[in-house]
Amino acid sequence: MPGTTLAYAVRKHEIQKMEKVKSLLWNQTKDHPQGSPYYYSVLYYGKSSSGGSLDPEDYRKRWDRSEVVKTHGFVSRLIRKCFGDVPLWWSLERHDDYEDDAGTRKKGSFHSNLYIGHIPDEVIEEPSPYLMPLFYKEDDIGVPINMRAVNMENLKLLLLNACIRQSKWVGRHHDSLFLAVVPPDEMEATFRYGLKDITPDLDNFDQVIDWKNSSFYTPH
């Protein structure tokens, strides 16, 4: 059918355009002057800072993109106070729509993907006044970080975890934060995964990318 063929061609063109845009974003990210992403983190906002349930008013803020972006800015400042001028890249994902108890269709809440550049050893060896207190924070098994017998890379992960969890939107619940080192040959796929909410027509492109708090190059 001619109409079907035309619709298929338009759809194929939109998908190709979307993939080209994702490739351009990745190329700009991996070629950042301060290095490509090293850590991948997912921030979930479904719990209070103590790990308990949120009241409805607080939870509604997790549906508001502007409020989520404010949290991105807060976390970015925390990371840079502790670890210096580390490049950061943020994208947003929205959970599936759902029906409330009254049967009303509602948008899902957000979670955030955060890609973080490598942290130099000297930042840990000569900690800033903001980083030093985190050495005495307890990790997820209840042991102060400075008492853990870990190598430098795992120490960075523990400190980065403690740093991000200072945000009340992340807090102490175990499932509120995922953080890992990603092998270089897997980072592009991981980065693209964080862009999966971008639609082929690119209508929501600027809603998925947090340009304000990311280290993408933006010409003046």
XYZ file of C-alpha atoms in Angstrom:
220
model
C 0.000 0.000 0.000
C 1.441 3.444 -0.917
C 0.353 5.005 2.382
C 1.960 2.244 4.381
C 5.182 2.541 2.379
C 5.300 6.297 2.920
C 4.663 5.963 6.677
C 7.427 3.359 6.902
C 9.850 5.619 5.027
C 9.057 8.586 7.296
C 9.465 6.441 10.397
C 12.770 5.044 9.147
C 14.044 8.557 8.431
C 13.049 9.725 11.930
C 14.823 6.764 13.554
C 17.967 7.397 11.514
C 17.877 11.059 12.532
C 17.436 10.118 16.190
C 20.367 7.681 16.075
C 22.544 10.318 14.403
C 21.747 12.798 17.172
C 22.582 10.198 19.843
C 25.887 9.484 18.084
C 26.736 13.186 17.981
C 25.987 13.491 21.697
C 28.147 10.479 22.485
C 31.040 11.720 20.351
C 30.962 15.052 22.129
C 30.841 13.292 25.496
C 33.674 10.814 24.912
C 35.908 13.554 23.493
C 35.492 15.902 26.463
C 38.837 17.619 27.263
C 38.725 16.300 30.844
C 38.017 12.756 29.743
C 35.072 10.557 28.870
C 32.582 9.183 31.425
C 34.001 6.688 33.901
C 31.157 6.150 36.386
C 27.488 5.497 35.697
C 24.881 6.322 38.311
C 21.090 6.126 38.485
C 19.279 8.256 41.047
C 15.817 7.089 42.108
C 13.557 9.429 44.036
C 10.892 7.203 45.548
C 11.951 7.377 49.210
C 12.544 10.014 51.886
C 16.069 10.959 52.991
C 15.795 8.445 55.859
C 14.625 5.687 53.514
C 10.964 5.818 54.484
C 7.862 6.510 52.409
C 7.148 9.964 51.027
C 3.956 11.857 51.714
C 1.849 12.569 48.600
C 2.900 16.237 48.365
C 6.620 15.411 48.386
C 6.168 12.527 45.980
C 4.329 14.765 43.501
C 7.498 16.836 43.162
C 9.165 13.767 41.654
C 6.772 14.209 38.696
C 7.957 17.779 38.096
C 10.901 18.014 35.707
C 11.952 21.438 37.003
C 12.208 20.044 40.550
C 14.265 17.080 39.317
C 16.638 19.433 37.489
C 17.090 21.402 40.717
C 18.238 18.165 42.357
C 20.668 17.623 39.472
C 22.149 21.034 40.177
C 22.426 20.316 43.899
C 24.114 16.944 43.336
C 26.458 18.465 40.749
C 27.575 21.098 43.242
C 28.126 18.423 45.907
C 30.297 16.362 43.575
C 32.394 19.304 42.472
C 32.895 20.582 46.007
C 34.172 17.153 47.009
C 36.039 16.018 43.906
C 36.838 19.137 41.906
C 35.779 20.089 38.389
C 34.677 16.616 37.277
C 32.664 16.507 34.013
C 29.056 15.397 34.485
C 26.292 14.441 32.075
C 22.621 14.123 33.059
C 19.586 12.596 31.362
C 16.073 11.965 32.650
C 13.717 9.018 32.379
C 10.082 8.924 33.358
C 8.431 5.840 34.827
C 5.375 4.483 33.043
C 2.030 6.237 33.474
C -0.247 4.745 36.101
C -3.767 4.976 37.500
C -4.336 6.296 41.010
C -6.895 4.856 43.443
C -9.630 6.926 41.802
C -8.806 5.516 38.359
C -7.258 8.771 37.100
C -4.420 8.344 34.610
C -1.246 10.051 35.844
C 2.292 10.549 34.627
C 5.002 8.501 36.326
C 7.779 9.995 38.405
C 11.294 10.622 37.120
C 14.633 9.029 37.781
C 17.970 10.344 36.553
C 20.988 8.940 34.742
C 24.286 10.522 35.713
C 27.591 9.923 33.923
C 30.666 11.088 35.835
C 34.240 11.613 34.650
C 37.228 9.949 36.290
C 38.300 11.204 39.729
C 42.074 11.762 40.025
C 43.917 9.955 42.843
C 45.306 13.204 44.229
C 41.769 14.412 45.029
C 41.483 11.510 47.480
C 45.057 11.754 48.764
C 44.642 15.469 49.535
C 40.916 15.756 50.302
C 39.077 19.053 50.260
C 37.293 20.301 53.397
C 34.049 19.058 51.829
C 35.383 15.582 51.100
C 37.162 14.939 54.403
C 33.985 14.391 56.504
C 32.801 11.691 54.095
C 35.705 9.446 55.103
C 33.937 9.050 58.469
C 30.519 8.236 56.986
C 29.295 4.682 57.399
C 28.982 2.653 54.225
C 26.048 0.347 53.409
C 27.298 -2.328 55.829
C 27.650 0.146 58.699
C 31.455 0.513 58.658
C 33.080 3.969 58.463
C 34.596 4.421 55.013
C 38.056 5.216 56.402
C 38.099 1.810 58.105
C 37.398 -0.171 54.946
C 40.367 -2.121 53.555
C 39.761 -1.232 49.905
C 41.907 -0.113 47.006
C 41.876 3.430 45.627
C 39.211 2.820 42.990
C 36.780 1.236 45.439
C 37.471 4.026 47.927
C 36.448 6.542 45.264
C 33.198 4.635 44.729
C 32.412 4.617 48.447
C 33.104 8.341 48.774
C 31.161 9.208 45.621
C 28.241 7.165 46.911
C 28.329 9.000 50.249
C 28.592 12.340 48.454
C 25.537 11.817 46.239
C 23.468 10.455 49.129
C 23.770 13.817 50.897
C 20.967 14.913 48.585
C 17.676 14.489 50.458
C 16.011 13.228 47.295
C 18.432 10.275 47.253
C 19.080 9.724 50.946
C 19.909 6.456 52.639
C 17.619 3.859 51.085
C 19.725 1.167 49.414
C 17.679 1.198 46.209
C 17.774 4.990 45.801
C 21.178 4.962 44.127
C 22.992 2.735 41.670
C 26.667 3.524 41.085
C 29.312 1.608 39.175
C 32.460 1.879 37.093
C 31.666 1.020 33.476
C 34.375 -0.537 31.260
C 35.312 1.797 28.376
C 34.049 -0.624 25.727
C 30.610 -0.682 27.391
C 30.188 3.019 28.106
C 28.721 4.022 24.742
C 25.919 1.458 25.080
C 25.361 2.577 28.685
C 25.209 6.213 27.592
C 22.738 5.444 24.814
C 20.618 3.478 27.288
C 20.117 6.684 29.258
C 18.696 8.335 26.122
C 16.093 5.666 25.373
C 13.167 7.968 26.205
C 14.045 10.190 23.226
C 11.365 9.694 20.577
C 12.255 9.256 16.886
C 10.696 12.630 15.999
C 12.948 14.267 18.662
C 9.956 16.166 20.090
C 11.076 15.449 23.667
C 14.811 15.803 23.065
C 15.265 18.819 25.339
C 13.158 17.161 28.024
C 15.405 14.095 28.241
C 18.725 15.968 28.296
C 19.536 18.272 31.201
C 21.704 20.737 29.312
C 22.004 23.160 32.210
C 23.787 20.748 34.545
C 25.714 18.715 31.955
C 29.190 19.151 30.494
C 28.105 19.103 26.858
C 29.854 21.721 24.740
C 27.501 24.579 23.989
C 28.908 27.256 21.630
C 28.315 30.879 22.622
